[in-house]
Tab-separated table of C-alpha atoms and ligand atoms in Angstrom:
chain	number	residue	atom	x	y	z
A	1022	UNK	CA	152.643	228.003	82.164
A	1023	UNK	CA	149.563	229.517	79.495
A	1024	UNK	CA	146.685	230.540	81.908
A	1025	UNK	CA	144.032	228.832	79.231
A	1026	UNK	CA	145.868	225.942	80.269
A	1027	UNK	CA	144.831	224.224	84.048
A	1028	UNK	CA	147.937	223.320	85.583
A	1029	UNK	CA	148.736	219.655	86.325
A	1030	UNK	CA	147.160	218.081	89.563
A	1031	UNK	CA	149.984	217.909	92.291
A	1032	UNK	CA	150.858	214.601	91.985
A	1033	UNK	CA	148.879	211.957	94.533
A	1034	UNK	CA	152.055	209.940	95.932
A	1035	UNK	CA	150.151	206.608	97.530
A	1036	UNK	CA	150.547	206.175	101.143
A	1037	UNK	CA	154.492	205.877	101.332
A	1038	UNK	CA	156.913	207.620	100.000
A	1039	UNK	CA	159.983	206.706	97.647
A	1040	UNK	CA	162.184	204.682	100.225
A	1041	UNK	CA	159.336	202.323	101.128
A	1042	UNK	CA	158.227	201.767	97.231
A	1043	UNK	CA	160.208	198.283	97.501
A	1044	UNK	CA	160.170	196.467	100.991
A	1045	UNK	CA	163.799	196.251	101.258
A	1046	UNK	CA	163.726	194.172	104.739
A	1047	UNK	CA	163.339	190.848	102.492
A	1048	UNK	CA	166.802	189.082	103.208
A	1049	UNK	CA	168.944	189.761	99.664
A	1050	UNK	CA	169.030	186.307	97.803
A	1051	UNK	CA	171.671	184.391	97.896
A	1052	UNK	CA	173.033	183.352	94.540
A	1053	UNK	CA	170.912	180.994	92.878
A	1054	UNK	CA	172.157	177.393	93.920
A	1055	UNK	CA	172.655	174.806	90.727
A	1056	UNK	CA	169.378	172.902	92.249
A	1057	UNK	CA	167.556	176.522	92.009
A	1058	UNK	CA	168.567	176.264	88.222
A	1059	UNK	CA	167.254	172.329	88.235
A	1060	UNK	CA	164.234	173.414	89.531
A	1061	UNK	CA	163.632	176.091	87.693
A	1062	UNK	CA	163.728	173.814	84.492
A	1063	UNK	CA	161.147	171.171	85.968
A	1064	UNK	CA	158.978	173.207	86.730
A	1065	UNK	CA	158.451	175.907	84.303
A	1066	UNK	CA	157.131	174.231	81.011
A	1067	UNK	CA	159.562	174.736	77.911
A	1068	UNK	CA	157.897	176.676	75.180
A	1069	UNK	CA	155.439	174.423	73.271
A	1070	UNK	CA	157.334	175.477	69.668
A	1071	UNK	CA	160.886	174.625	71.296
A	1072	UNK	CA	161.683	171.330	69.410
A	1073	UNK	CA	160.781	172.847	66.333
A	1074	UNK	CA	162.879	176.233	66.461
A	1075	UNK	CA	166.178	174.114	67.599
A	1076	UNK	CA	165.637	171.454	64.502
A	1077	UNK	CA	165.720	174.621	62.289
A	1078	UNK	CA	168.827	175.640	64.460
A	1079	UNK	CA	170.591	172.313	64.191
A	1080	UNK	CA	169.658	172.615	60.469
A	1081	UNK	CA	171.677	175.726	60.136
A	1082	UNK	CA	175.038	174.657	62.414
A	1083	UNK	CA	175.064	171.741	60.254
A	1084	UNK	CA	175.374	174.160	57.084
A	1085	UNK	CA	177.814	176.618	59.037
A	1086	UNK	CA	180.020	173.735	60.657
A	1087	UNK	CA	183.202	174.915	59.492
A	1088	UNK	CA	183.136	178.323	60.181
A	1089	UNK	CA	181.805	180.290	62.931
A	1090	UNK	CA	178.423	180.997	64.308
A	1091	UNK	CA	177.327	184.014	67.028
A	1092	UNK	CA	174.626	183.598	68.759
A	1093	UNK	CA	173.402	187.326	69.398
A	1094	UNK	CA	170.820	188.153	71.908
A	1095	UNK	CA	168.697	191.156	71.638
A	1096	UNK	CA	165.844	192.812	72.782
A	1097	UNK	CA	163.720	192.696	76.820
A	1098	UNK	CA	162.593	189.900	78.487
A	1099	UNK	CA	158.963	190.202	80.251
A	1100	UNK	CA	157.832	188.436	83.539
A	1101	UNK	CA	153.768	187.864	82.975
A	1102	UNK	CA	151.691	188.727	85.955
A	1103	UNK	CA	149.332	186.577	84.993
A	1104	UNK	CA	148.652	183.145	82.976
A	1105	UNK	CA	146.128	184.619	80.757
A	1106	UNK	CA	148.498	187.674	80.517
A	1107	UNK	CA	147.546	190.981	80.271
A	1108	UNK	CA	150.065	192.749	82.753
A	1109	UNK	CA	153.840	192.421	82.245
A	1110	UNK	CA	156.901	193.429	83.572
A	1111	UNK	CA	159.135	194.277	80.867
A	1112	UNK	CA	162.852	195.181	80.504
A	1113	UNK	CA	164.030	198.321	78.744
A	1114	UNK	CA	165.668	197.558	75.247
A	1115	UNK	CA	165.145	198.540	71.612
A	1116	UNK	CA	167.322	195.935	70.177
A	1117	UNK	CA	169.264	198.611	68.935
A	1118	UNK	CA	172.353	196.781	70.342
A	1119	UNK	CA	171.819	193.815	68.865
A	1120	UNK	CA	170.473	194.053	65.924
A	1121	UNK	CA	173.552	196.342	64.707
A	1122	UNK	CA	176.007	194.259	66.652
A	1123	UNK	CA	174.369	191.606	64.160
A	1124	UNK	CA	174.863	193.218	61.165
A	1125	UNK	CA	179.150	193.532	61.809
A	1126	UNK	CA	179.116	190.213	62.309
A	1127	UNK	CA	178.240	189.312	59.254
A	1128	UNK	CA	179.915	191.938	57.090
A	1129	UNK	CA	182.840	189.992	59.182
A	1130	UNK	CA	181.606	186.454	58.081
A	1131	UNK	CA	179.782	185.111	60.705
A	1132	UNK	CA	176.638	183.253	60.448
A	1133	UNK	CA	174.170	184.860	63.067
A	1134	UNK	CA	171.226	183.509	65.174
A	1135	UNK	CA	169.737	186.166	66.140
A	1136	UNK	CA	167.258	185.276	69.531
A	1137	UNK	CA	165.307	188.399	69.781
A	1138	UNK	CA	161.968	189.883	71.427
A	1139	UNK	CA	159.367	189.716	69.392
A	1140	UNK	CA	158.611	192.944	66.973
A	1141	UNK	CA	161.839	194.589	68.458
A	1142	UNK	CA	164.134	196.080	65.835
A	1143	UNK	CA	165.727	193.284	63.416
A	1144	UNK	CA	169.136	193.590	61.672
A	1145	UNK	CA	168.836	195.785	58.079
A	1146	UNK	CA	164.795	196.719	58.629
A	1147	UNK	CA	165.973	197.991	62.020
A	1148	UNK	CA	166.735	201.119	59.229
A	1149	UNK	CA	163.585	201.300	58.196
A	1150	UNK	CA	161.202	200.444	60.913
A	1151	UNK	CA	157.702	200.916	61.038
A	1152	UNK	CA	157.937	204.360	63.144
A	1153	UNK	CA	161.439	206.110	64.065
A	1154	UNK	CA	162.874	206.297	60.123
A	1155	UNK	CA	159.408	204.947	58.780
A	1156	UNK	CA	159.934	203.641	55.688
A	1157	UNK	CA	156.912	205.155	53.939
A	1158	UNK	CA	158.874	208.338	53.745
A	1159	UNK	CA	161.374	206.636	51.826
A	1160	UNK	CA	158.722	206.313	49.030
A	1161	UNK	CA	157.113	208.387	45.969
A	1162	UNK	CA	154.642	207.839	43.524
A	1163	UNK	CA	155.231	208.019	40.462
A	1164	UNK	CA	153.566	207.119	36.981
A	1165	UNK	CA	151.149	205.412	39.483
A	1166	UNK	CA	154.229	203.409	41.010
A	1167	UNK	CA	155.443	203.291	44.112
A	1168	UNK	CA	159.185	204.168	43.646
A	1169	UNK	CA	161.829	204.772	46.083
A	1170	UNK	CA	162.890	208.652	46.702
A	1171	UNK	CA	165.903	209.304	44.609
A	1172	UNK	CA	167.967	210.720	47.855
A	1173	UNK	CA	167.417	207.318	49.486
A	1174	UNK	CA	168.196	205.068	46.357
A	1175	UNK	CA	171.785	204.696	47.455
A	1176	UNK	CA	171.769	203.992	50.844
A	1177	UNK	CA	168.972	201.933	50.585
A	1178	UNK	CA	169.876	199.534	48.285
A	1179	UNK	CA	173.150	199.549	50.305
A	1180	UNK	CA	170.755	198.100	52.895
A	1181	UNK	CA	169.136	195.639	50.729
A	1182	UNK	CA	172.101	194.257	49.320
A	1183	UNK	CA	173.255	193.384	52.591
A	1184	UNK	CA	170.380	192.250	53.862
A	1185	UNK	CA	169.761	189.882	50.040
A	1186	UNK	CA	173.466	188.173	50.902
A	1187	UNK	CA	172.720	187.504	54.476
A	1188	UNK	CA	169.453	185.666	53.055
A	1189	UNK	CA	171.106	183.968	50.018
A	1190	UNK	CA	174.137	182.460	52.015
A	1191	UNK	CA	171.876	181.474	54.489
A	1192	UNK	CA	173.827	183.392	57.173
A	1193	UNK	CA	171.114	184.808	59.627
A	1194	UNK	CA	168.300	182.608	61.737
A	1195	UNK	CA	165.877	184.583	62.963
A	1196	UNK	CA	164.445	183.214	66.397
A	1197	UNK	CA	161.649	185.134	68.785
A	1198	UNK	CA	160.927	185.170	72.517
A	1199	UNK	CA	158.931	187.076	74.936
A	1200	UNK	CA	159.032	185.933	77.492
A	1201	UNK	CA	161.711	185.370	80.201
A	1202	UNK	CA	160.841	181.564	80.598
A	1203	UNK	CA	161.033	181.329	76.465
A	1204	UNK	CA	164.404	183.058	76.165
A	1205	UNK	CA	166.116	180.494	78.836
A	1206	UNK	CA	164.946	177.304	77.802
A	1207	UNK	CA	165.816	178.528	74.122
A	1208	UNK	CA	169.202	180.134	74.741
A	1209	UNK	CA	169.679	176.691	77.300
A	1210	UNK	CA	168.756	174.328	73.979
A	1211	UNK	CA	170.677	176.865	71.138
A	1212	UNK	CA	173.829	176.096	73.723
A	1213	UNK	CA	173.495	172.384	73.279
A	1214	UNK	CA	173.164	172.870	69.159
A	1215	UNK	CA	176.203	175.047	68.993
A	1216	UNK	CA	178.677	172.859	71.043
A	1217	UNK	CA	179.900	170.758	68.066
A	1218	UNK	CA	181.402	174.355	66.744
A	1219	UNK	CA	183.376	174.389	70.203
A	1220	UNK	CA	185.547	177.773	70.417
A	1221	UNK	CA	184.131	178.786	66.788
A	1222	UNK	CA	180.517	179.503	68.536
A	1223	UNK	CA	180.725	182.884	70.107
A	1224	UNK	CA	178.160	184.129	72.553
A	1225	UNK	CA	176.832	187.951	72.774
A	1226	UNK	CA	174.343	188.346	75.519
A	1227	UNK	CA	172.860	191.805	74.901
A	1228	UNK	CA	169.510	191.322	75.783
A	1229	UNK	CA	167.972	192.771	78.844
A	1230	UNK	CA	167.026	189.922	80.982
A	1231	UNK	CA	164.430	189.495	83.951
A	1232	UNK	CA	166.230	188.890	87.276
A	1233	UNK	CA	163.099	188.142	89.011
A	1234	UNK	CA	159.681	186.367	88.130
A	1235	UNK	CA	156.383	184.640	89.326
A	1236	UNK	CA	156.824	180.555	89.370
A	1237	UNK	CA	154.199	178.848	87.768
A	1238	UNK	CA	153.069	178.123	90.764
A	1239	UNK	CA	151.895	181.547	92.270
A	1240	UNK	CA	150.941	182.927	88.461
A	1241	UNK	CA	147.141	183.432	88.894
A	1242	UNK	CA	145.295	182.293	85.421
A	1243	UNK	CA	143.114	185.077	84.585
A	1244	UNK	CA	143.778	188.677	85.021
A	1245	UNK	CA	144.261	189.846	88.079
A	1246	UNK	CA	141.304	192.653	89.127
A	1247	UNK	CA	141.472	195.670	90.720
A	1248	UNK	CA	139.106	196.546	93.605
A	1249	UNK	CA	136.197	199.386	93.155
A	1250	UNK	CA	137.944	202.107	95.030
A	1251	UNK	CA	141.546	201.197	94.229
A	1252	UNK	CA	143.688	198.994	96.279
A	1253	UNK	CA	147.219	197.896	96.344
A	1254	UNK	CA	148.797	195.306	94.275
A	1255	UNK	CA	151.759	193.744	96.563
A	1256	UNK	CA	154.019	191.077	93.943
A	1257	UNK	CA	156.202	188.210	95.663
A	1258	UNK	CA	158.394	187.807	92.935
A	1259	UNK	CA	161.178	185.031	93.087
A	1260	UNK	CA	165.050	185.568	91.272
A	1261	UNK	CA	165.221	184.392	88.394
A	1262	UNK	CA	167.907	181.852	88.142
A	1263	UNK	CA	171.688	182.824	87.308
A	1264	UNK	CA	171.990	181.077	84.424
A	1265	UNK	CA	174.821	182.908	83.477
A	1266	UNK	CA	177.069	180.223	85.514
A	1267	UNK	CA	175.354	177.775	84.024
A	1268	UNK	CA	175.988	178.691	80.360
A	1269	UNK	CA	179.935	178.648	81.197
A	1270	UNK	CA	180.135	175.918	83.070
A	1271	UNK	CA	177.918	173.693	81.559
A	1272	UNK	CA	175.671	174.370	78.645
A	1273	UNK	CA	178.307	175.808	76.394
A	1274	UNK	CA	181.536	174.818	77.542
A	1275	UNK	CA	184.293	175.755	74.726
A	1276	UNK	CA	182.127	178.614	73.721
A	1277	UNK	CA	183.373	181.982	74.032
A	1278	UNK	CA	180.863	184.086	76.208
A	1279	UNK	CA	180.868	187.972	75.873
A	1280	UNK	CA	177.871	189.666	78.691
A	1281	UNK	CA	176.760	192.986	79.130
A	1282	UNK	CA	176.202	194.543	82.371
A	1283	UNK	CA	173.591	197.288	82.131
A	1284	UNK	CA	173.638	200.259	84.926
A	1285	UNK	CA	172.343	203.622	85.460
A	1286	UNK	CA	174.447	204.434	88.226
A	1287	UNK	CA	178.243	205.669	86.565
A	1288	UNK	CA	179.611	204.971	90.238
A	1289	UNK	CA	179.160	201.525	89.983
A	1290	UNK	CA	179.565	200.225	86.782
A	1291	UNK	CA	182.997	199.307	86.413
A	1292	UNK	CA	182.741	197.292	89.878
A	1293	UNK	CA	179.925	195.393	88.619
A	1294	UNK	CA	180.859	194.485	85.466
A	1295	UNK	CA	184.088	193.135	87.243
A	1296	UNK	CA	181.627	191.277	89.911
A	1297	UNK	CA	179.892	189.952	87.157
A	1298	UNK	CA	183.305	188.632	85.554
A	1299	UNK	CA	184.412	186.832	88.626
A	1300	UNK	CA	181.035	185.750	89.410
A	1301	UNK	CA	180.751	183.908	85.930
A	1302	UNK	CA	184.060	183.240	84.408
A	1303	UNK	CA	183.474	184.015	81.397
A	1304	UNK	CA	185.894	185.947	78.605
A	1305	UNK	CA	184.314	189.302	78.846
A	1306	UNK	CA	182.128	191.770	80.183
A	1307	UNK	CA	180.680	194.606	78.523
A	1308	UNK	CA	179.873	197.302	80.820
A	1309	UNK	CA	177.523	200.305	79.616
A	1310	UNK	CA	175.230	203.042	81.056
A	1311	UNK	CA	171.535	203.281	79.410
A	1312	UNK	CA	172.127	206.997	79.296
A	1313	UNK	CA	175.399	206.762	77.217
A	1314	UNK	CA	174.921	203.298	75.338
A	1315	UNK	CA	175.398	204.448	71.946
A	1316	UNK	CA	177.989	206.647	72.284
A	1317	UNK	CA	180.356	204.597	75.256
A	1318	UNK	CA	181.245	201.031	76.652
A	1319	UNK	CA	183.768	199.430	78.645
A	1320	UNK	CA	185.683	196.242	78.330
A	1321	UNK	CA	186.083	194.242	81.470
A	1322	UNK	CA	188.172	191.337	80.787
A	1323	UNK	CA	189.660	188.616	82.885
A	1324	UNK	CA	193.277	190.084	83.053
A	1325	UNK	CA	191.674	193.057	84.611
A	1326	UNK	CA	192.250	195.563	81.906
A	1327	UNK	CA	189.802	197.819	81.553
A	1328	UNK	CA	189.323	199.377	77.592
A	1329	UNK	CA	186.676	202.337	76.953
A	1330	UNK	CA	185.528	202.283	73.414
A	1331	UNK	CA	183.832	206.211	72.920
A	1332	UNK	CA	182.624	207.703	69.712
A	1333	UNK	CA	184.374	211.206	68.895
A	1334	UNK	CA	181.695	213.897	69.006
A	1335	UNK	CA	182.367	213.849	65.211
A	1336	UNK	CA	181.661	210.756	64.906
A	1337	UNK	CA	178.391	210.926	66.760
A	1338	UNK	CA	177.337	213.661	64.791
A	1339	UNK	CA	177.860	211.883	61.531
A	1340	UNK	CA	175.921	208.853	63.459
A	1341	UNK	CA	178.822	206.193	63.014
A	1342	UNK	CA	177.499	202.859	65.313
A	1343	UNK	CA	179.770	202.513	68.266
A	1344	UNK	CA	179.339	198.575	67.026
A	1345	UNK	CA	181.002	199.344	64.409
A	1346	UNK	CA	184.178	199.575	66.795
A	1347	UNK	CA	183.371	196.912	69.099
A	1348	UNK	CA	182.511	193.745	67.099
A	1349	UNK	CA	185.932	194.113	65.408
A	1350	UNK	CA	187.456	194.556	68.585
A	1351	UNK	CA	185.295	191.244	69.848
A	1352	UNK	CA	186.337	189.442	66.824
A	1353	UNK	CA	189.911	190.241	67.922
A	1354	UNK	CA	189.664	188.049	70.908
A	1355	UNK	CA	188.043	185.862	69.345
A	1356	UNK	CA	190.752	184.951	66.791
A	1357	UNK	CA	192.962	184.635	69.864
A	1358	UNK	CA	190.546	182.211	71.505
A	1359	UNK	CA	189.903	179.807	68.875
A	1360	UNK	CA	193.795	179.945	68.462
A	1361	UNK	CA	194.771	178.874	71.935
A	1362	UNK	CA	191.772	176.237	72.285
A	1363	UNK	CA	193.205	174.542	69.293
A	1364	UNK	CA	189.816	173.333	68.017
B	283	9Z6	C1	169.943	196.070	76.834
B	283	9Z6	C2	170.872	197.513	76.030
B	283	9Z6	C3	171.590	198.675	77.217
B	283	9Z6	C4	171.253	197.915	75.130
B	283	9Z6	O1	169.952	198.415	74.712
B	283	9Z6	P1	169.121	198.268	73.430
B	283	9Z6	O2	170.272	199.081	72.373
B	283	9Z6	O3	167.900	200.132	72.816
B	283	9Z6	O4	168.387	197.392	72.757
B	283	9Z6	C5	172.375	196.251	76.153
B	283	9Z6	O5	173.578	197.294	75.812
B	283	9Z6	C6	172.501	195.807	77.461
B	283	9Z6	O6	173.482	196.023	78.030
B	283	9Z6	N1	171.889	194.332	77.687
B	283	9Z6	C7	172.779	193.551	78.775
B	283	9Z6	C8	171.449	194.035	80.117
B	283	9Z6	C9	170.895	192.892	80.975
B	283	9Z6	O7	169.726	192.834	81.129
B	283	9Z6	N2	172.299	192.410	81.739
B	283	9Z6	C10	172.285	191.763	82.888
B	283	9Z6	C11	173.489	190.651	82.248
B	283	9Z6	S1	172.965	189.691	81.312
B	283	9Z6	S2	171.424	188.610	82.388
B	283	9Z6	C12	172.403	187.711	83.707
B	283	9Z6	C13	171.357	187.152	84.916
B	283	9Z6	N3	170.812	188.706	85.217
B	283	9Z6	C14	172.661	187.022	85.962
B	283	9Z6	O8	172.969	187.003	86.123
B	283	9Z6	O9	172.271	185.712	85.345
B	283	9Z6	C15	172.348	192.534	83.863
B	283	9Z6	O10	173.439	193.779	83.994
B	283	9Z6	O11	172.591	192.227	84.828
């Protein structure tokens, strides 16, 4: 290390060690019973904008009543720690999986309801976001006017044309969420809105959903104060109802439902994905590891098959989207689902 740069102070660990960071003496929560889910929705108000949002979704579904509609969820849900939220627990997701998948569904003739974390990546604009691949880097000034750098014309024109087509044909409905509560209320309401499509409705649950939250009756109104000299913040979180169970059983009967299982430990990915499929009895779990999610996923299906979908090194090197392989494989399964459902 350069002599003139002082070495960082040794990290001060809090009193305990890593293994004490989470109190594991509390018994593991049993799977949420049905009543817990009713309680959740009775005790946690829907967002005030929900009625208007759903009216728009109803118009969209009516417009596409003879086609296929996929609800793509994308981005991470937050768990506010105060009602006047200053601090919150976030779930990791840039929104790349959802936004990229939505583009491939659109290119395959699906209408897309994109339920996404506000300000996360969106279909098409994800190619030129404000930070990575900043759109300003693709422009230059010529004769006092802003023009697109000729180097990028072809690629940008292709993205623009796809974006325009989606807009001109009313194929993409963008609906935002931020908190877990907004997400759950909106997902439930959209499930009911999609019922008329029966098997032609597809749920593609790529959002990173919170598992624990602070219930309304326990959340402080104002910013939590830290005491002078420092003080611990001990949080007591409740489990988020296992809504996937309700979605499959009650909210979206007949629709095809695909969920994602996110892990960081490769040794438990397959078993956790199988467990989710057994627990919720939906049609497909796509397992992925945080660290390799852009290069490989595994399809875990009710007939016990496990199909790995991987980019080759050459595909990775040339920037092929793994979603260009995932989505056609899902559509193949949706074709069969619709045929078997007879509606
Ligand atoms: C979030 C990523 C990894 C994409 O990343 P970006 O491209 O950066 O956006 C996505 O592929 C994914 O695994 N999404 C699902 C993550 C997730 O939270 N899955 C839940 C299942 S759906 S939430 C279901 C709820 N917990 C319940 O059991 O009812 C889980 O693993 O537990």
